[in-house]
PDB file of C-alpha atoms in Angstrom:
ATOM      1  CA  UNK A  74      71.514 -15.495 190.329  1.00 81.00           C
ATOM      2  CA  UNK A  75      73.110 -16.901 187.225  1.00 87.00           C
ATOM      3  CA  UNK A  76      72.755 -15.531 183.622  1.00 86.00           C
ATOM      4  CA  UNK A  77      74.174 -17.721 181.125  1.00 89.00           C
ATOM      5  CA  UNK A  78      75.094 -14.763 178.312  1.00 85.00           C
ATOM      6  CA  UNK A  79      76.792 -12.834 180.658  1.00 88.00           C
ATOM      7  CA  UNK A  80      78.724 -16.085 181.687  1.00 92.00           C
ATOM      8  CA  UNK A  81      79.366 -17.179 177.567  1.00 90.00           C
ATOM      9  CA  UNK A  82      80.891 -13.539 177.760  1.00 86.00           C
ATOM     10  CA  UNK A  83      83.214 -13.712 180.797  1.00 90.00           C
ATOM     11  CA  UNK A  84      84.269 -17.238 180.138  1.00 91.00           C
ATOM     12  CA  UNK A  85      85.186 -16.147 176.515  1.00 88.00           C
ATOM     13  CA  UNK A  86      87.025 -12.857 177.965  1.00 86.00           C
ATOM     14  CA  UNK A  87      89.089 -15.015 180.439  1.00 90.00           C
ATOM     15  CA  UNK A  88      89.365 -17.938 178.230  1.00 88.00           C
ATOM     16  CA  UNK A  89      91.236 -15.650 175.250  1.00 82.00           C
ATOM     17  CA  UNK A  90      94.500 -17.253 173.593  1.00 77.00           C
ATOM     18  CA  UNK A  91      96.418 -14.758 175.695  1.00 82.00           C
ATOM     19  CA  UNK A  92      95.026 -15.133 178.912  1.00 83.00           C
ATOM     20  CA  UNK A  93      94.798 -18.988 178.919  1.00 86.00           C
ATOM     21  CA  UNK A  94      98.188 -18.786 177.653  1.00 89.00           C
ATOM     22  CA  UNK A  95      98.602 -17.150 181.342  1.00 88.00           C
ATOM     23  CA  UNK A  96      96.013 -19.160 183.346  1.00 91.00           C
ATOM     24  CA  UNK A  97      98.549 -22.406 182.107  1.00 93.00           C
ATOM     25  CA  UNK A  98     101.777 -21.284 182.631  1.00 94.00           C
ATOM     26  CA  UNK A  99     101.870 -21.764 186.267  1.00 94.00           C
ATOM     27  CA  UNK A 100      99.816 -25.056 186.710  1.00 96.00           C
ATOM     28  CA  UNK A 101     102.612 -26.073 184.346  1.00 97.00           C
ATOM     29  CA  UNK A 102     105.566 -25.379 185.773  1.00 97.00           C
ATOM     30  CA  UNK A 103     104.192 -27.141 189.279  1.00 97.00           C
ATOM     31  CA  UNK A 104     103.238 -30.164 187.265  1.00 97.00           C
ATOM     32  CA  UNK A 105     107.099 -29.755 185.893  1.00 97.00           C
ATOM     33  CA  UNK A 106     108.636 -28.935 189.103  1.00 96.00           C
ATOM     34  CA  UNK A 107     106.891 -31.959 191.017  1.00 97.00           C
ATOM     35  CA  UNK A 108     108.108 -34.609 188.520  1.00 97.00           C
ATOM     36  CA  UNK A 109     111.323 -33.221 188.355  1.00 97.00           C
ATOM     37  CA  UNK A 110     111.736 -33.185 192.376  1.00 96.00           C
ATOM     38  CA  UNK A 111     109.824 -36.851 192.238  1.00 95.00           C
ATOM     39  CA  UNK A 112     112.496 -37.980 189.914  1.00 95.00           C
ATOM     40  CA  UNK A 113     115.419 -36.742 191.996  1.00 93.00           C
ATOM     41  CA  UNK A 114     114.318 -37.478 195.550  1.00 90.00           C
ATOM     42  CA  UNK A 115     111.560 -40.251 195.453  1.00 90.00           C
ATOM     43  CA  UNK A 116     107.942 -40.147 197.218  1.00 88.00           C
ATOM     44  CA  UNK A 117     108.469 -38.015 200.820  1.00 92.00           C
ATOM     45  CA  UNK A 118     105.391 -36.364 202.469  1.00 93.00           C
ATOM     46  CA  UNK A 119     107.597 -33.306 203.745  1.00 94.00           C
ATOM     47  CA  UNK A 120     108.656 -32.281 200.093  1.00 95.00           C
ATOM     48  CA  UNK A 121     104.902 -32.712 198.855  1.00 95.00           C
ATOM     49  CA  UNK A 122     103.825 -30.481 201.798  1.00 95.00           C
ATOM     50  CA  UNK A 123     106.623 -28.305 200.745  1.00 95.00           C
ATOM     51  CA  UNK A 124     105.890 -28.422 197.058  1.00 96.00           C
ATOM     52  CA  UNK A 125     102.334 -27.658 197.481  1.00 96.00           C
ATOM     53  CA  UNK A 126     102.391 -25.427 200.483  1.00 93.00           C
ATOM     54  CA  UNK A 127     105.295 -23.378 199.391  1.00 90.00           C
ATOM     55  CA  UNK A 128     104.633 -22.734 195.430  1.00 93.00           C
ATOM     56  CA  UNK A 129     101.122 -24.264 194.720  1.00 95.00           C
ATOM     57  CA  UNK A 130      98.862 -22.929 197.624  1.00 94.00           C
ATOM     58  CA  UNK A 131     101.094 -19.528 198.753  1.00 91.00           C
ATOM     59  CA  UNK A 132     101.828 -18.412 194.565  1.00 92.00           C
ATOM     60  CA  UNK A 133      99.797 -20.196 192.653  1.00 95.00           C
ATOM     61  CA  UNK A 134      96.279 -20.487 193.458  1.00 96.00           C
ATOM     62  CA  UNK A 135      96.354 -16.699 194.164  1.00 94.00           C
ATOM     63  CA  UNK A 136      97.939 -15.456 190.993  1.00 94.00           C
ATOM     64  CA  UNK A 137      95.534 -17.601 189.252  1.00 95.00           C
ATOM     65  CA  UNK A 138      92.934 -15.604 191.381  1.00 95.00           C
ATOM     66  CA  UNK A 139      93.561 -12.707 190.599  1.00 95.00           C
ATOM     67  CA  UNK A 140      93.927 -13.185 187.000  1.00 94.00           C
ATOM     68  CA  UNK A 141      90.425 -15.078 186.999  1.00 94.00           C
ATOM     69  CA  UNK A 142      88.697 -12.409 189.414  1.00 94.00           C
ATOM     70  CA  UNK A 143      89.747  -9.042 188.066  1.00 93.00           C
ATOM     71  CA  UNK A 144      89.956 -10.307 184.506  1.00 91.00           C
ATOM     72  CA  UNK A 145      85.997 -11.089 185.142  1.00 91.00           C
ATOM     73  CA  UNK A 146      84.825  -7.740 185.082  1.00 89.00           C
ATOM     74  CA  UNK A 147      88.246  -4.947 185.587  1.00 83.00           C
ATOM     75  CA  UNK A 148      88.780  -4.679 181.779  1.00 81.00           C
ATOM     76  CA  UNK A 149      84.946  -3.931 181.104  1.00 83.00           C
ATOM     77  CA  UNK A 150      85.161  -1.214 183.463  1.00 81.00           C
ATOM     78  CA  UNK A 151      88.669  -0.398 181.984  1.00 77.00           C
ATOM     79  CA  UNK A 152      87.779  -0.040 178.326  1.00 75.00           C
ATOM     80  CA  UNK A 153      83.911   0.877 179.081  1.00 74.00           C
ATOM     81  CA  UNK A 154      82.086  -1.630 177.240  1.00 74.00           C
ATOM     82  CA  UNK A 155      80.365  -2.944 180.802  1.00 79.00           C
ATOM     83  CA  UNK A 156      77.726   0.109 180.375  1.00 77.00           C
ATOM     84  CA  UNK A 157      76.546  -2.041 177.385  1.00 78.00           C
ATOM     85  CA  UNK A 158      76.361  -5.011 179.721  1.00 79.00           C
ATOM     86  CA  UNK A 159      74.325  -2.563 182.204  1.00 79.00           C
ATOM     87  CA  UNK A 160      71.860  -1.142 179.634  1.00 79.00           C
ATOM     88  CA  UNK A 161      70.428  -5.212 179.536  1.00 78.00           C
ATOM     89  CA  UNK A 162      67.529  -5.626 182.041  1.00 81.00           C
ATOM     90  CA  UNK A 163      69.659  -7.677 184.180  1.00 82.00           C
ATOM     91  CA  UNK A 164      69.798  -7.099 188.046  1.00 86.00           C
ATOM     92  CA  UNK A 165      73.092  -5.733 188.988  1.00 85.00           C
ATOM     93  CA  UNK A 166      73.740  -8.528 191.549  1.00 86.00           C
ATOM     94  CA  UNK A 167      73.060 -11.225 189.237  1.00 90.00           C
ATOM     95  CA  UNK A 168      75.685  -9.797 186.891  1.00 90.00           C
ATOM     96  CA  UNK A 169      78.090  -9.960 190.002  1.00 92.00           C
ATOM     97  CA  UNK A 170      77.182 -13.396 191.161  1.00 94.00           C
ATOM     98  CA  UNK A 171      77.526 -14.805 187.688  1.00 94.00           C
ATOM     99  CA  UNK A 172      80.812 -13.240 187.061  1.00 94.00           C
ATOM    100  CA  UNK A 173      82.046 -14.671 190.384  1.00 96.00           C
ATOM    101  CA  UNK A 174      80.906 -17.992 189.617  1.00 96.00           C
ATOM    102  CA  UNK A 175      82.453 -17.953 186.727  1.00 96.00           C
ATOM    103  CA  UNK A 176      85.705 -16.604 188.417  1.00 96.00           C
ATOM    104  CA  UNK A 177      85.684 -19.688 191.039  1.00 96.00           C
ATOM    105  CA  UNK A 178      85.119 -22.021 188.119  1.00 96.00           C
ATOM    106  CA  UNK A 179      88.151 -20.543 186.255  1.00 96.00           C
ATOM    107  CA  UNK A 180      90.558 -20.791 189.537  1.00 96.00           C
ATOM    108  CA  UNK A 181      89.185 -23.751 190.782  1.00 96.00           C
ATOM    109  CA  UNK A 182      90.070 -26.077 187.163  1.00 96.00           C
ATOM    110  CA  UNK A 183      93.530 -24.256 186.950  1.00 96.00           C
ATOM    111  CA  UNK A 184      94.598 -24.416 190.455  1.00 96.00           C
ATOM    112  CA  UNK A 185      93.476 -27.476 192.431  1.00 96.00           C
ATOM    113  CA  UNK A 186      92.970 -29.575 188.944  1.00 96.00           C
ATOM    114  CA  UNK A 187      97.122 -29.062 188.705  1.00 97.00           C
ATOM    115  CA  UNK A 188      97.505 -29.081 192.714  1.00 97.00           C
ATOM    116  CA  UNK A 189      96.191 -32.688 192.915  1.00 97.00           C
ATOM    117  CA  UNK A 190      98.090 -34.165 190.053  1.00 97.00           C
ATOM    118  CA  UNK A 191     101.019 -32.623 191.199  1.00 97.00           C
ATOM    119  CA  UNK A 192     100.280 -33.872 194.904  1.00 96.00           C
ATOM    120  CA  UNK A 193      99.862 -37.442 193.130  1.00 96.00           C
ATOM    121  CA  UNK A 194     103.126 -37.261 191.336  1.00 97.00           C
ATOM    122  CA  UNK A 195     105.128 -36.166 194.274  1.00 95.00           C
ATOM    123  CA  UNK A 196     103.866 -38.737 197.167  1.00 93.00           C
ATOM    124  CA  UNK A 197     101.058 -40.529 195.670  1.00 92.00           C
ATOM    125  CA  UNK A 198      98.819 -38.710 198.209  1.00 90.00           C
ATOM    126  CA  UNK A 199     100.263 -40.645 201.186  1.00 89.00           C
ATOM    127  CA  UNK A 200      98.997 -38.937 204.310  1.00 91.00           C
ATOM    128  CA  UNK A 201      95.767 -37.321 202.398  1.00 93.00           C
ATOM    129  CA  UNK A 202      98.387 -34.655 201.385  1.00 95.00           C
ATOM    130  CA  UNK A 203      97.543 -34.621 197.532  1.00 96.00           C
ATOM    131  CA  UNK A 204      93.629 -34.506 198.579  1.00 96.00           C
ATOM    132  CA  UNK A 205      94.580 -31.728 201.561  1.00 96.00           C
ATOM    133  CA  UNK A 206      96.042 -29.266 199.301  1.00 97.00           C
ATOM    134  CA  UNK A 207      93.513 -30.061 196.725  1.00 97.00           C
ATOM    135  CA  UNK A 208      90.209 -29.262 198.788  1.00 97.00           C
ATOM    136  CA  UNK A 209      92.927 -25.766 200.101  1.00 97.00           C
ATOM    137  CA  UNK A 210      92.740 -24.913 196.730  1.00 97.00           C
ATOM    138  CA  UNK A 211      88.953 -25.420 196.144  1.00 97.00           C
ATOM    139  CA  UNK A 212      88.068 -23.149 199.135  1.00 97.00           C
ATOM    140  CA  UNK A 213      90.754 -20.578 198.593  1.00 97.00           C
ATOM    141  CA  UNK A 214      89.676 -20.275 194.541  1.00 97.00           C
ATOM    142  CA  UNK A 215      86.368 -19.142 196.174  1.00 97.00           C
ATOM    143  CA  UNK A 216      87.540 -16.621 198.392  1.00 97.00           C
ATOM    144  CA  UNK A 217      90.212 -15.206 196.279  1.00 96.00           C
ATOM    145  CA  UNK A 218      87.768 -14.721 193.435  1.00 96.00           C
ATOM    146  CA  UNK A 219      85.184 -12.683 195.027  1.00 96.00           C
ATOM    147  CA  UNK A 220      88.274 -10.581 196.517  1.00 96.00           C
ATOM    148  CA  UNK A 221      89.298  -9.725 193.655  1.00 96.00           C
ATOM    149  CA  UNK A 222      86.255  -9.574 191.747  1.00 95.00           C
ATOM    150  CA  UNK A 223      85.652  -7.327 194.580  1.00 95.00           C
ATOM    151  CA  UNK A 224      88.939  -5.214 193.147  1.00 94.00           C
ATOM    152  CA  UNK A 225      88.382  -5.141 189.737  1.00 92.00           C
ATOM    153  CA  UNK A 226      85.036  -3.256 190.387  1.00 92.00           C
ATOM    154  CA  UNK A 227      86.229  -0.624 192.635  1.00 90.00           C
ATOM    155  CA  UNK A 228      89.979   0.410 191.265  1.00 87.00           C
ATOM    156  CA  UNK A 229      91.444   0.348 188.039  1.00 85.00           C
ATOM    157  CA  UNK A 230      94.930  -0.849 189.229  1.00 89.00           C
ATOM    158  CA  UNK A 231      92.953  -4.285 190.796  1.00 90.00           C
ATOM    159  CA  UNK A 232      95.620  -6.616 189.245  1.00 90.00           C
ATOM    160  CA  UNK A 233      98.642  -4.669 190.992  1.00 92.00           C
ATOM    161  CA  UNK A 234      96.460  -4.560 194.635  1.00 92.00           C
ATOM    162  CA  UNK A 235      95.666  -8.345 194.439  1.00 91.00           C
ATOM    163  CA  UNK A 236      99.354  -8.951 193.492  1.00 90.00           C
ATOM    164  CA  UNK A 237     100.638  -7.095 196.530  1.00 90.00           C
ATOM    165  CA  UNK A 238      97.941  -8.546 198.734  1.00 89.00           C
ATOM    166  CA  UNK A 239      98.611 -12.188 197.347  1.00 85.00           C
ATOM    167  CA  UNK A 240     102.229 -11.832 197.164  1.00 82.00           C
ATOM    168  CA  UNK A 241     103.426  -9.218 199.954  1.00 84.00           C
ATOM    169  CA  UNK A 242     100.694  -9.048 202.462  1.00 84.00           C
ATOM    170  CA  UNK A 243     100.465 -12.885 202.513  1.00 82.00           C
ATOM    171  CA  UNK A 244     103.850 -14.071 201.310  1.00 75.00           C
ATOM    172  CA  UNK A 245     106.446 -11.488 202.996  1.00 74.00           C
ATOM    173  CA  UNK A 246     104.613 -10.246 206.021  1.00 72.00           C
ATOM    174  CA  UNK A 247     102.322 -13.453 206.857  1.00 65.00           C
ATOM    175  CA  UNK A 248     106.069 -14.907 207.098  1.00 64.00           C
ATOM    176  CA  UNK A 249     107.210 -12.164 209.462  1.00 68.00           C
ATOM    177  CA  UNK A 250     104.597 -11.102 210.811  1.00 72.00           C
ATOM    178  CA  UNK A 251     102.231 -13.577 213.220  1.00 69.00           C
ATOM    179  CA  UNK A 252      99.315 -11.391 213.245  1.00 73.00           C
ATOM    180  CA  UNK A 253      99.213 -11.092 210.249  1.00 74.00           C
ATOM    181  CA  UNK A 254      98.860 -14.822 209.275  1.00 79.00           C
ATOM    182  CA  UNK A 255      94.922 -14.400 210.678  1.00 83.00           C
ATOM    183  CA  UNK A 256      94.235 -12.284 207.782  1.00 86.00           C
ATOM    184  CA  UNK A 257      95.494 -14.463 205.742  1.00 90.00           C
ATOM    185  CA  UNK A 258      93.040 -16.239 202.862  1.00 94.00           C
ATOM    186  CA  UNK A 259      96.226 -18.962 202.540  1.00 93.00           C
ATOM    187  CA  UNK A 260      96.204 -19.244 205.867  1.00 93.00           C
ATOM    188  CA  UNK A 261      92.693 -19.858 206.156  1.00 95.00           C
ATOM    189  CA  UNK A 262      92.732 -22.432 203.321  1.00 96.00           C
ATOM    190  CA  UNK A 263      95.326 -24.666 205.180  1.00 95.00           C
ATOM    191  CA  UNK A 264      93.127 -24.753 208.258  1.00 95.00           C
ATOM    192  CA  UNK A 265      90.737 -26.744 206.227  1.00 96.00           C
ATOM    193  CA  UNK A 266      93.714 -28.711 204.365  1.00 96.00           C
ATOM    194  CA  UNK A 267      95.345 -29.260 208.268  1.00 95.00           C
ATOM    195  CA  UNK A 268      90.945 -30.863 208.915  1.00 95.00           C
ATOM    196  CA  UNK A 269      91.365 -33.131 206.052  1.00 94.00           C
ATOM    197  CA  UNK A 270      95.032 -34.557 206.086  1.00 92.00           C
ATOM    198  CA  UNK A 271      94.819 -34.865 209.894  1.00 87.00           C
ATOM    199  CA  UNK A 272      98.166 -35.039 212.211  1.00 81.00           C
ATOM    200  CA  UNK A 273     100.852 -32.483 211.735  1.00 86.00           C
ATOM    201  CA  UNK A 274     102.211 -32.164 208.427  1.00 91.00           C
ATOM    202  CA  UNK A 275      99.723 -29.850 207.552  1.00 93.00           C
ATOM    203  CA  UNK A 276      99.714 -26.769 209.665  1.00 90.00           C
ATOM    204  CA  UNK A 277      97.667 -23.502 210.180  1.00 90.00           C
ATOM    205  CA  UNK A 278      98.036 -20.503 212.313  1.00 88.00           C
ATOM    206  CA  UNK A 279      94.476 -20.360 212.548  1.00 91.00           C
ATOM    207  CA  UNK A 280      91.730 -22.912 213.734  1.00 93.00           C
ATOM    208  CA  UNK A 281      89.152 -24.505 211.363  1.00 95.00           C
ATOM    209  CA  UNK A 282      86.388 -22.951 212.791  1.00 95.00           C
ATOM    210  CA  UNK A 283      87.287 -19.398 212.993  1.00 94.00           C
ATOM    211  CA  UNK A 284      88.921 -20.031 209.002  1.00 95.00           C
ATOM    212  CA  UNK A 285      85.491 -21.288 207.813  1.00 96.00           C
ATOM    213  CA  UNK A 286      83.488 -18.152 209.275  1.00 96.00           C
ATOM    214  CA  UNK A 287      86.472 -15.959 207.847  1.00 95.00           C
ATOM    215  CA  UNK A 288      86.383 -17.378 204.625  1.00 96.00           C
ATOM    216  CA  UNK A 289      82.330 -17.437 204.550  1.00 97.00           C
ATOM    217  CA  UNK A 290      82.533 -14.096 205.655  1.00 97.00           C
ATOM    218  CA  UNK A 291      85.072 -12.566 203.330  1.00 96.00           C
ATOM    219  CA  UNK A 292      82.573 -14.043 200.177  1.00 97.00           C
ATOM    220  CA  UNK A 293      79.823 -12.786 200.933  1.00 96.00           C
ATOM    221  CA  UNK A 294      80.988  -9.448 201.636  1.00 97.00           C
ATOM    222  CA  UNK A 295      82.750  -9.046 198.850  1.00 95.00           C
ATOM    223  CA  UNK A 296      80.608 -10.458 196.458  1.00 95.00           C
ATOM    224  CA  UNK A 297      77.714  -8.007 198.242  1.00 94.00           C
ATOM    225  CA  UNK A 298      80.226  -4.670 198.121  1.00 94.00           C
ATOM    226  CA  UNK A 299      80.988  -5.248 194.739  1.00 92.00           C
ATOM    227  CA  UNK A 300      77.492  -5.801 193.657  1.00 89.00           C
ATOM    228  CA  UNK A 301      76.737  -2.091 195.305  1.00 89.00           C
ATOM    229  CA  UNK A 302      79.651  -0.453 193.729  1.00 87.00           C
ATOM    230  CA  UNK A 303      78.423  -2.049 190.180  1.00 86.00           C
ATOM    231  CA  UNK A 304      74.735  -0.728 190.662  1.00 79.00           C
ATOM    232  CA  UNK A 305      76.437   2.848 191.556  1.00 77.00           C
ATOM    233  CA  UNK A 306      78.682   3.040 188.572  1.00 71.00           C
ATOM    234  CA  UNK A 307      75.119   2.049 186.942  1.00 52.00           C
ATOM    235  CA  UNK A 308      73.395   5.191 188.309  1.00 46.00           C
ATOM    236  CA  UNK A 309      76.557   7.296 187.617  1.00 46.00           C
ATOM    237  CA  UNK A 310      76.613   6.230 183.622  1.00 43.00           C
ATOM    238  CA  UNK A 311      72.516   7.269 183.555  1.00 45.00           C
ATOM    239  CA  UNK A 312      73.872  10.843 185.093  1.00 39.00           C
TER     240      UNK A 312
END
């Protein structure tokens, strides 16, 4: 399920000056933020739950997502160069599956690399907090990528969906809204961060167990969907 041209390719397509320019701006600014609020209130698990909760898990890890997870295969479907990738005598889900581990691999180093230096910085990872937010990040780069690998097969405006799903669905409404909190891959994430920190300065609005089936559930589905909309846009090209 892994083809290593068609991963030299994506990894060179997401790995561009411009897009790594991108990928690095926001692990940046948290590793800037969390010195900066370090430096001008000391160690204090609240503010590293804060820090890491409020900007790394709910903004960054999912605009690095969707950046990774469209970028993987949305502008070879854009600019139609993925029919030469589907003239090889590769099997459509392996090109998926290789893309999307490609994807997580992309998310993973520039969200929970930055996540647990920044945790380390802000309280020294007293409480497991650094190391919570760090294995969040791990498990939402996973889901997040095959979402929105997911959207960058199926619509050309993928980038502007997984924006309003990262940033409105998740960030405005999961705030407002309880309900809405379920479907909710942040949400999810901090179930498993909430496991691994233990006590209460990690919360979730959803249990462990019903976040790990979710999460499961939402990567394999999407990873499967977007391998059948791939081998469709295959048999619509040989039409």
């Amino acid at each position: 399920m892994y083809d290593p041209t068609v991963a030299r390719l994506t990894y060179r397509a997401l790995l561009g000056r411009r897009r790594a320019l991108i990928l690095g701006a926001l692990p940046l600014l948290l590793i800037v933020i969390s010195v900066v609020v370090r430096a001008l209130t000391g160690a204090d698990d609240q503010t590293a739950v804060n820090v890491l909760g409020g900007f790394a898990l709910a903004t960054m890890v999912p605009i690095i997502g969707v950046i990774a997870g469209t970028g993987a295969i949305g502008p070879e479907i854009d600019d139609g160069s993925v029919v030469y990738l589907l003239s090889k005598p590769l099997k459509r889900p392996v090109i998926i599956s290789t893309k999307l581990i490609v994807a997580i691999g992309v998310t993973m180093v520039f969200s929970a690399v930055p996540t647990l230096i920044a945790g380390l910085i802000l309280n020294g990872n007293g409480q497991q907090v650094a190391v919570a937010y760090t294995v969040a990040a791990l498990v939402a780069s996973i889901a997040y990528a095959a979402l929105f690998l997911l959207l960058g097969t199926v619509s050309r405006h993928a980038v502007v969906l997984g924006l309003v799903y990262a940033l409105v669905w998740e960030a405005l409404f999961g705030s407002l809204v309880p309900g809405a909190r379920t479907l909710s891959i942040q949400q999810w994430a901090l179930a498993v961060a909430h496991d691994v920190a233990g006590g209460d300065l990690v919360t979730s609005d959803v249990g462990l167990t019903t976040a790990s089936v979710l999460l499961v559930a939402v990567t394999t589905l999407a990873t499967w969907y977007a391998g059948r909309k791939l081998r469709a846009l295959t048999l619509a090209g040989e039409e």
